[in-house]
Coordinates of C-alpha atoms in Angstrom, one line a residue:
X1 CA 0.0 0.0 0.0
X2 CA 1.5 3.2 -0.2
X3 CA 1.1 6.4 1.9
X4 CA -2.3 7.3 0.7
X5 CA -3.6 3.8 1.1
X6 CA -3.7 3.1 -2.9
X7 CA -2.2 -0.4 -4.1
X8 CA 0.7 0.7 -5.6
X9 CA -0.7 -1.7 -8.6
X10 CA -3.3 0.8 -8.9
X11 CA -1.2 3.9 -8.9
X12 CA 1.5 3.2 -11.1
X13 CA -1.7 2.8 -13.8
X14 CA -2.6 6.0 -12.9
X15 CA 0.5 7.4 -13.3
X16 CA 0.7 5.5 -16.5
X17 CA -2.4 7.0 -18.0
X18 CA -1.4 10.4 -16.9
X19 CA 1.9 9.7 -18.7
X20 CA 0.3 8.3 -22.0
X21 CA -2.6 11.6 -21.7
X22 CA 0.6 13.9 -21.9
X23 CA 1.9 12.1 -24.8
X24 CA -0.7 11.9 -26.9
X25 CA -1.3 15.6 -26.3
X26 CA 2.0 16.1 -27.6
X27 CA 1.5 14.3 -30.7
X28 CA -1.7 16.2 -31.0
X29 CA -0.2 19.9 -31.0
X30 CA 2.8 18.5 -33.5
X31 CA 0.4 17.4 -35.9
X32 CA -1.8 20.2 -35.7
X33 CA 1.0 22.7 -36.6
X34 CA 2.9 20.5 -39.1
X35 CA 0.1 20.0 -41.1
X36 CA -1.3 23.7 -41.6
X37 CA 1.9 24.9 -41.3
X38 CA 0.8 26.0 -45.3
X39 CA -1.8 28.5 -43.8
X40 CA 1.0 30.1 -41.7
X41 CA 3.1 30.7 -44.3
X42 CA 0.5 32.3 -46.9
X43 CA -1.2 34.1 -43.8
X44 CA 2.5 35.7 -43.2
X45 CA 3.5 36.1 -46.8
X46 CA 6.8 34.3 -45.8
X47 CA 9.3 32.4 -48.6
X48 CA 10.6 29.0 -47.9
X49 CA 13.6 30.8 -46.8
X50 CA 11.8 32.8 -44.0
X51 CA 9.4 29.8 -43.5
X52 CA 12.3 27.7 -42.4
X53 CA 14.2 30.3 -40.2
X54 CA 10.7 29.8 -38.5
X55 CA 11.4 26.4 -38.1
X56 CA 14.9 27.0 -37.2
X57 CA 13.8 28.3 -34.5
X58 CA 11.4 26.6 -32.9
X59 CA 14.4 23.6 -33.3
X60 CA 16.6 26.0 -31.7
X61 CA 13.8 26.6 -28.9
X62 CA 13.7 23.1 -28.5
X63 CA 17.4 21.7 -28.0
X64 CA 17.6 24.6 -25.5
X65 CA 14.4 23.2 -23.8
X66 CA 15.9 19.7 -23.9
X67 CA 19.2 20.8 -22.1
X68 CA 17.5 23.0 -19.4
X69 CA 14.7 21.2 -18.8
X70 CA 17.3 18.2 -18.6
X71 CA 19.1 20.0 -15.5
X72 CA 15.9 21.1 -14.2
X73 CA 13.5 17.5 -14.2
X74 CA 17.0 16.8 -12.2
X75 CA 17.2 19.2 -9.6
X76 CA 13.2 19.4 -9.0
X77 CA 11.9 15.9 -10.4
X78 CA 9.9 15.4 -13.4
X79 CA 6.6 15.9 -12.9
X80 CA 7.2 19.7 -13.0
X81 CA 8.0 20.1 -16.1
X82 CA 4.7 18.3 -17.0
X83 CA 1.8 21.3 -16.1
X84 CA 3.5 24.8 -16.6
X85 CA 5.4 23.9 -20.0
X86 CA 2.1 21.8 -21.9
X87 CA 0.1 25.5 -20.6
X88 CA 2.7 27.2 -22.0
X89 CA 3.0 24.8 -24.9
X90 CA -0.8 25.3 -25.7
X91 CA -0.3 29.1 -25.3
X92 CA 2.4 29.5 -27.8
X93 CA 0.0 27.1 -30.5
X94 CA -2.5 29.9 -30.1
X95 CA 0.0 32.9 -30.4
X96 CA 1.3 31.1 -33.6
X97 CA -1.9 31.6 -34.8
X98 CA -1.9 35.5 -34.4
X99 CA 0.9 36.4 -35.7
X100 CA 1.5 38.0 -39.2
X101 CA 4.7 39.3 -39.1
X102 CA 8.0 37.4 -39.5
X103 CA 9.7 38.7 -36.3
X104 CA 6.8 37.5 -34.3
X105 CA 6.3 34.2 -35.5
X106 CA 10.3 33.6 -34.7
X107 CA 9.4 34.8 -31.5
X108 CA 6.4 32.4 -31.1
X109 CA 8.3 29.5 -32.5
X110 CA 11.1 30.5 -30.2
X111 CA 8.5 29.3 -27.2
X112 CA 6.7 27.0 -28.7
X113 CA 10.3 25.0 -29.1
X114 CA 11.2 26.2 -25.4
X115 CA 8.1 24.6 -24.4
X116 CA 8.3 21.4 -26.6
X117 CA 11.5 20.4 -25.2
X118 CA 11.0 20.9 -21.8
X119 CA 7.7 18.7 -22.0
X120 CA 10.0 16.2 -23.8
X121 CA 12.4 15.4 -21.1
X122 CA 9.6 15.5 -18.2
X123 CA 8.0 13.2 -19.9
X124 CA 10.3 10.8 -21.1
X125 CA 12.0 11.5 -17.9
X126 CA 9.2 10.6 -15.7
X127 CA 8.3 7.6 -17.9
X128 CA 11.2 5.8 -17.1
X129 CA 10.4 6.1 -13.5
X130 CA 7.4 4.9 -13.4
X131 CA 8.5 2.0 -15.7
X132 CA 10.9 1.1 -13.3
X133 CA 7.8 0.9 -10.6
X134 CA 5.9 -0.9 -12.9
X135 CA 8.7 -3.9 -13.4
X136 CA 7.5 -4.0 -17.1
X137 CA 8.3 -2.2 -20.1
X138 CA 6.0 0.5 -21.0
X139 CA 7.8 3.0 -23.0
X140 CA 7.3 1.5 -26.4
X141 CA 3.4 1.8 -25.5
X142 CA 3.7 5.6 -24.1
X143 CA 5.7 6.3 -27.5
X144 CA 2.6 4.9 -29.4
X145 CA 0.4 7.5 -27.6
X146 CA 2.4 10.0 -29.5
X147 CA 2.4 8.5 -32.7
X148 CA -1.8 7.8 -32.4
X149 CA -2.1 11.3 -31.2
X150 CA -0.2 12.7 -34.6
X151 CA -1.7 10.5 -36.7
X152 CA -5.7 11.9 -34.8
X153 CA -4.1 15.7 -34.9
X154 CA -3.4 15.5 -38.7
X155 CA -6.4 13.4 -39.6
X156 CA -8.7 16.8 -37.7
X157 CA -6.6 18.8 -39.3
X158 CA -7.0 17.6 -42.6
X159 CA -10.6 17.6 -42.2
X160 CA -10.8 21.0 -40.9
X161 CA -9.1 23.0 -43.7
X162 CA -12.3 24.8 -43.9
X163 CA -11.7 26.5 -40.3
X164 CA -8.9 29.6 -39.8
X165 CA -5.7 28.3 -38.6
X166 CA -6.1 30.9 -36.4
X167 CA -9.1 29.6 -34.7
X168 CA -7.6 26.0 -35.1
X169 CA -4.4 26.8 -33.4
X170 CA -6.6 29.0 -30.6
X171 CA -9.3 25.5 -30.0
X172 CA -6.4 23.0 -29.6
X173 CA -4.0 25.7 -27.9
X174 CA -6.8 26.2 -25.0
X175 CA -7.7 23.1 -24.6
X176 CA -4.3 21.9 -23.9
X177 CA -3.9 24.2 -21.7
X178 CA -7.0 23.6 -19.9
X179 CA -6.4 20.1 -19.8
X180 CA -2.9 20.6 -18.4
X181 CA -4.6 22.7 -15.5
X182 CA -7.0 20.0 -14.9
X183 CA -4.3 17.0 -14.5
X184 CA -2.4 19.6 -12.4
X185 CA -3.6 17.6 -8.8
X186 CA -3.4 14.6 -10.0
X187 CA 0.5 15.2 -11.3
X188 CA 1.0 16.8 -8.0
X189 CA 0.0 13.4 -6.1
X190 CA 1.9 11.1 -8.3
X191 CA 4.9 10.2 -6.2
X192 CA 6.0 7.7 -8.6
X193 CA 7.1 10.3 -11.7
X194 CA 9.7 11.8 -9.5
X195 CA 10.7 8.7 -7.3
X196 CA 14.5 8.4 -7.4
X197 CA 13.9 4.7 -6.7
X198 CA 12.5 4.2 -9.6
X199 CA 15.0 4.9 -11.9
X200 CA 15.9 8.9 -11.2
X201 CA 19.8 9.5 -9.8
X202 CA 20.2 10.5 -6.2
X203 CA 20.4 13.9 -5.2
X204 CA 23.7 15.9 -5.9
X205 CA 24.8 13.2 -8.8
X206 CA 25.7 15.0 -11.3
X207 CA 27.5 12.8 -13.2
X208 CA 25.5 10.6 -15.4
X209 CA 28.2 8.1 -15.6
X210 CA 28.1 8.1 -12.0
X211 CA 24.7 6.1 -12.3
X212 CA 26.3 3.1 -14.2
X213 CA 25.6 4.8 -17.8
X214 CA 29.2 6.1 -18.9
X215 CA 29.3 9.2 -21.1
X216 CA 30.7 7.2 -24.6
X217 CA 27.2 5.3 -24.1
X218 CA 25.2 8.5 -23.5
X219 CA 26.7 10.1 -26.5
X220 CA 26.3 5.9 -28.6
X221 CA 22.3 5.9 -27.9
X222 CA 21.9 9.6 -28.8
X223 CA 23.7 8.6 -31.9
X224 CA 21.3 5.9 -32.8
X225 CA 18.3 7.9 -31.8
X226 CA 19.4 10.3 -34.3
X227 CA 19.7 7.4 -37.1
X228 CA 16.3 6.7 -36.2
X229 CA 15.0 9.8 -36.4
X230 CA 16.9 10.9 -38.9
X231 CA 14.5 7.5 -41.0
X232 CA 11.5 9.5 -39.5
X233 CA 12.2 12.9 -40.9
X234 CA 13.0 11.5 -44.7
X235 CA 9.8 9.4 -44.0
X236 CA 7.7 12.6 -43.2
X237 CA 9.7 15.2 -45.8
X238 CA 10.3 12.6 -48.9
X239 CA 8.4 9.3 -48.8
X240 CA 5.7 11.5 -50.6
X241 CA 7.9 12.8 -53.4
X242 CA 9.8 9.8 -53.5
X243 CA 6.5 7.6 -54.7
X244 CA 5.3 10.8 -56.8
X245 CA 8.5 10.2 -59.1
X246 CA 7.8 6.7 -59.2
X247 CA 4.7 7.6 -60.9
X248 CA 1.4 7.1 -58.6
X249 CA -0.9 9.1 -57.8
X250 CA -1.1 12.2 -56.1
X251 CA -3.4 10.6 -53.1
X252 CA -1.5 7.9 -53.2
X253 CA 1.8 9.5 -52.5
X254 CA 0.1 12.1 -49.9
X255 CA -0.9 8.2 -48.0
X256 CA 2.9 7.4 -47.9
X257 CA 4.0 9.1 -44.7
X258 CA 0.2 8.0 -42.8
X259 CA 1.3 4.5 -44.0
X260 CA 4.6 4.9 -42.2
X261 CA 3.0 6.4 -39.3
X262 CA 0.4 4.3 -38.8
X263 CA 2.8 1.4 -38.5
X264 CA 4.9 2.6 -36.4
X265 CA 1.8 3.1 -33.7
X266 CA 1.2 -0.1 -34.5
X267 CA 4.6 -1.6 -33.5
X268 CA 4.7 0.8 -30.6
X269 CA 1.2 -0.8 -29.0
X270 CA 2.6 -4.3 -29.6
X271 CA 6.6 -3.3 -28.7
X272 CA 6.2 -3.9 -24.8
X273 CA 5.1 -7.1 -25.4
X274 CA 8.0 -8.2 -27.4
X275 CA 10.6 -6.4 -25.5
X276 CA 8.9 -8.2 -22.3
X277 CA 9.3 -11.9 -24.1
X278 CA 12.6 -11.1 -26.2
X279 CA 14.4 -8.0 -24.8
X280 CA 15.1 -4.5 -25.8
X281 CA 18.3 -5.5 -27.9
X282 CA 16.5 -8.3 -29.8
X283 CA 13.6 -6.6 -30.7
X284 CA 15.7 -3.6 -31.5
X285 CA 17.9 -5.7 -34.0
X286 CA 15.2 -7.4 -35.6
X287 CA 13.4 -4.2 -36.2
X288 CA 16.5 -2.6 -37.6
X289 CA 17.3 -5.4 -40.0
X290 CA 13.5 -5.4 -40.9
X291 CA 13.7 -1.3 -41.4
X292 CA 17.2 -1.9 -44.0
X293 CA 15.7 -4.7 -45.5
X294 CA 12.3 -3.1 -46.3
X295 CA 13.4 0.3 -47.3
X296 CA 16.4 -0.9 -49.1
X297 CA 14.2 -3.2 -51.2
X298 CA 11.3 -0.6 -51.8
X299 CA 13.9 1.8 -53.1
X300 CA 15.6 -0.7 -55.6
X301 CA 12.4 -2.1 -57.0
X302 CA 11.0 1.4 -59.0
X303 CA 7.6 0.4 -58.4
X304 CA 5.2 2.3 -56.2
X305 CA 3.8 -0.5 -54.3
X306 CA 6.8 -1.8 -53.2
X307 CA 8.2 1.6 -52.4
X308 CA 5.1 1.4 -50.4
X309 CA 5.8 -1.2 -48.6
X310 CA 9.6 -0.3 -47.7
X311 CA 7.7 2.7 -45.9
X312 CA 6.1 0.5 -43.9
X313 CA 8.7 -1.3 -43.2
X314 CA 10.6 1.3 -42.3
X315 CA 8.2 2.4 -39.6
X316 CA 7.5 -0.8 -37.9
X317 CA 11.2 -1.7 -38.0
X318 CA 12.2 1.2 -36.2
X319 CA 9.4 1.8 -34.1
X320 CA 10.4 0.5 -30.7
X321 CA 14.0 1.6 -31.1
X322 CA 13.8 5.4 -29.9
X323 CA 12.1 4.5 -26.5
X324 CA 14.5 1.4 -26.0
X325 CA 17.4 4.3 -26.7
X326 CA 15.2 6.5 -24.0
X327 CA 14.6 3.5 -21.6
X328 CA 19.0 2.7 -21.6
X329 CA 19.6 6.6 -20.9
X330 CA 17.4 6.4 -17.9
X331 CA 19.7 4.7 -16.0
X332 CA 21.6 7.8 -16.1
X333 CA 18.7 10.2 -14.6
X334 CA 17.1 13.3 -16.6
X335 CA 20.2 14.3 -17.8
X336 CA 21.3 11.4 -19.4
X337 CA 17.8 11.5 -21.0
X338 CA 18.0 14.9 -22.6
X339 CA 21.0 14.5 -23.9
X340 CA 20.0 11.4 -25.8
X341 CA 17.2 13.5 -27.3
X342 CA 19.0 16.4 -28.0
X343 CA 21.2 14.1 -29.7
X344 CA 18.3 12.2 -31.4
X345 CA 16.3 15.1 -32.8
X346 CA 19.6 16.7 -34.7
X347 CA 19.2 13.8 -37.0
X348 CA 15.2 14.5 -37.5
X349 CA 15.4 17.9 -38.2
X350 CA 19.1 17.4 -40.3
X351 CA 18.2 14.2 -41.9
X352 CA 15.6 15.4 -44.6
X353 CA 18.0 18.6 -45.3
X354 CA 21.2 16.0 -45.4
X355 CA 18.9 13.5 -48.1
X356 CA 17.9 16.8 -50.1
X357 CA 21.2 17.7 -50.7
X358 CA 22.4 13.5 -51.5
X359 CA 19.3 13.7 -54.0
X360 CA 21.0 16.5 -55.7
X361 CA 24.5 14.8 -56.6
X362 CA 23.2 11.2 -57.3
X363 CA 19.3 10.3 -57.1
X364 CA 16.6 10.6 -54.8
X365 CA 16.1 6.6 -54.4
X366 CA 20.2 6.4 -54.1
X367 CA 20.0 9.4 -51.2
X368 CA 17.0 7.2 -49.6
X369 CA 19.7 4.3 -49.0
X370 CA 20.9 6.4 -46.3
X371 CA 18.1 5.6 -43.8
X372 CA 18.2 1.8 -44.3
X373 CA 22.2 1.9 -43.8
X374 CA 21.6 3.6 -41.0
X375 CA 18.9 0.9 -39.8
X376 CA 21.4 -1.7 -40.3
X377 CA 23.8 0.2 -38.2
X378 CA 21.1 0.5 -35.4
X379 CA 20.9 -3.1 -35.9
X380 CA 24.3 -3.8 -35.4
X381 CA 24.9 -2.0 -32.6
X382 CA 22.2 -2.9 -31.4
X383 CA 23.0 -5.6 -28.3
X384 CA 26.3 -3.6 -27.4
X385 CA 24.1 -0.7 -26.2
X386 CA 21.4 -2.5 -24.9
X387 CA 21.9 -6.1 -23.9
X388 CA 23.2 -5.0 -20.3
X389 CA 20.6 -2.7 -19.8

């Protein structure tokens, strides 16, 4: 029983849910601005140039937000970087919305980065606590949260092109903000997210190779996290283009990156179990070879069905990876865990830039090998960064 007289059975499942609320709300708000992230940029009159300083900034928001909120979910635990930055997170959605002038919406984006990678590391963070409490793995299913929540934000915001993204970005600004505010008690009595038993470092170690997690395997799993993600940005910025050239049609190639998406939720729901029965380096290998494999062969083959099918591959393959990366930092506390993201989202926001400019010298299915090497690397390395973790 624990203090309150709640089995802690029953509590870590409440903590869990919390956990897989703020996920999915994450996935929600990232969707929602990707995918009218048109409207902005004809609302503001901006050029691709401008547009993507925009973007370079909320990226630049966000690795600062990954490194203090890193030292901060330290210091203070978790669970408060869960309320105050998904208000804030909401807040800067909605101020997006407003502006109309390129020196705001850096501003805005500026925040709404801040905000994103604080919220990152308090909730990965706080995940692998309560995993620890739990005995079981449960990342891989909090991960699928996120991807089921992207794949629900872009699906209402695709069927709400009608509506201003002004008023869009003010709905699902509010009510994540509201529904922060709401969890707010509950996140306040759930010991579990910040318990240093359950995975967190003890107070005054700064050092994450103090914990058992030396700093050439902090700097390894933020490495493979970035080939990962690196698979996830070409997935989202060139699996479209890549079967328009191959000839299909226009819907067809639009369906590309959902495909990819949805299979990666897909492994995600199903990834516990298999890590549970198998182990995090197993499933991680198998998924990597399945992710080179796939890809490699839907890029050789020139036909859009098989290309098709590589994407798919590609996200099921890799689909488990990231959190297994996330779950091995843990060991080292909240620091260890930022820095692996940090790490990891370089290659999603480099990778499509670092294809773009491959495509340019050779061929966009030659520059698409790069993801499936990369796969095979994860796959490689796999049981050396895992197996004893």
């Amino acid at each position: 029983m624990t203090a309150i007289g709640v089995p802690q059975g029953a509590a870590v499942t409440a903590e869990r849910r919390l956990l897989t609320a703020v996920f999915a709300v994450l996935g929600v708000v990232m969707a929602v601005w990707g995918a009218r992230m048109p409207a902005v940029q004809a609302a503001s009159g901006l050029g691709s140039g401008r547009l993507a300083l925009v973007l370079l900034a909320a990226a630049a928001g966000m690795v600062i937000g990954l490194r203090v909120g890193s030292r901060l979910a330290h210091t203070y635990g978790p669970s408060r970087l869960l309320v105050v930055p998904t208000v804030v997170f909401g807040a800067a959605l909605a101020l997006l919305g407003q502006c109309s002038s390129w020196s705001s919406l850096i501003a805005a984006a500026l925040v709404f980065g801040l905000a994103h990678g604080l919220l990152d590391v308090g909730a990965n963070s706080a995940a692998v606590n309560v995993q620890r409490a739990a005995g079981r793995s449960i990342m891989a299913g909090l991960h699928a949260s996120y991807s089921i929540g992207a794949l629900a934000g872009a699906a209402v915001a695709a069927l709400t092109t009608w509506l201003p993204h002004r008023t869009m970005f003010a709905l699902v600004g509010a009510l994540t903000a509201a529904a922060a505010l709401a969890a707010a008690p509950a996140i306040r009595g759930a010991s579990r997210l910040d318990d240093p038993a359950a995975g967190a470092p003890p107070a005054g170690q700064d050092n994450p190779a103090a914990s058992g997690v030396p700093r050439t395997a902090i700097w390894l799993l933020g490495a493979l996290a970035a080939a990962c993600l690196l698979g996830e940005g070409a997935a989202a910025d060139w699996s479209a283009v890549h079967l328009r050239g191959l000839g299909s049609a226009e819907s067809t190639a639009a369906a590309a990156y959902a495909a990819y998406s949805a299979a990666m939720a897909a492994g995600r729901l199903f990834g516990d179990r298999f890590i549970a029965r198998f182990g995090a380096a197993t499933v991680v290998r198998a998924g990597g070879i399945t992710a080179a494999l796939g890809l490699g062969a839907g890029v050789t083959s020139g036909t859009a069905a098989a290309a098709l099918l590589g994407w798919v591959a590609l996200g099921l393959g890799l689909s488990a990876a990231v959190p297994c990366l996330i779950t091995a930092a843990g060991a080292g506390g909240p620091r260890a865990v930022g820095t692996v993201a940090a790490v990891g989202y370089l290659g999603l926001l480099l990778g499509p830039a670092v294809i773009g400019a491959l495509a340019s010298v050779t061929s966009l299915p030659a520059a698409l090998f790069l993801p499936a090497v990369l796969a095979a690397v994860v796959a490689a390395l796999a049981h050396r960064t895992l197996e004893s973790r």
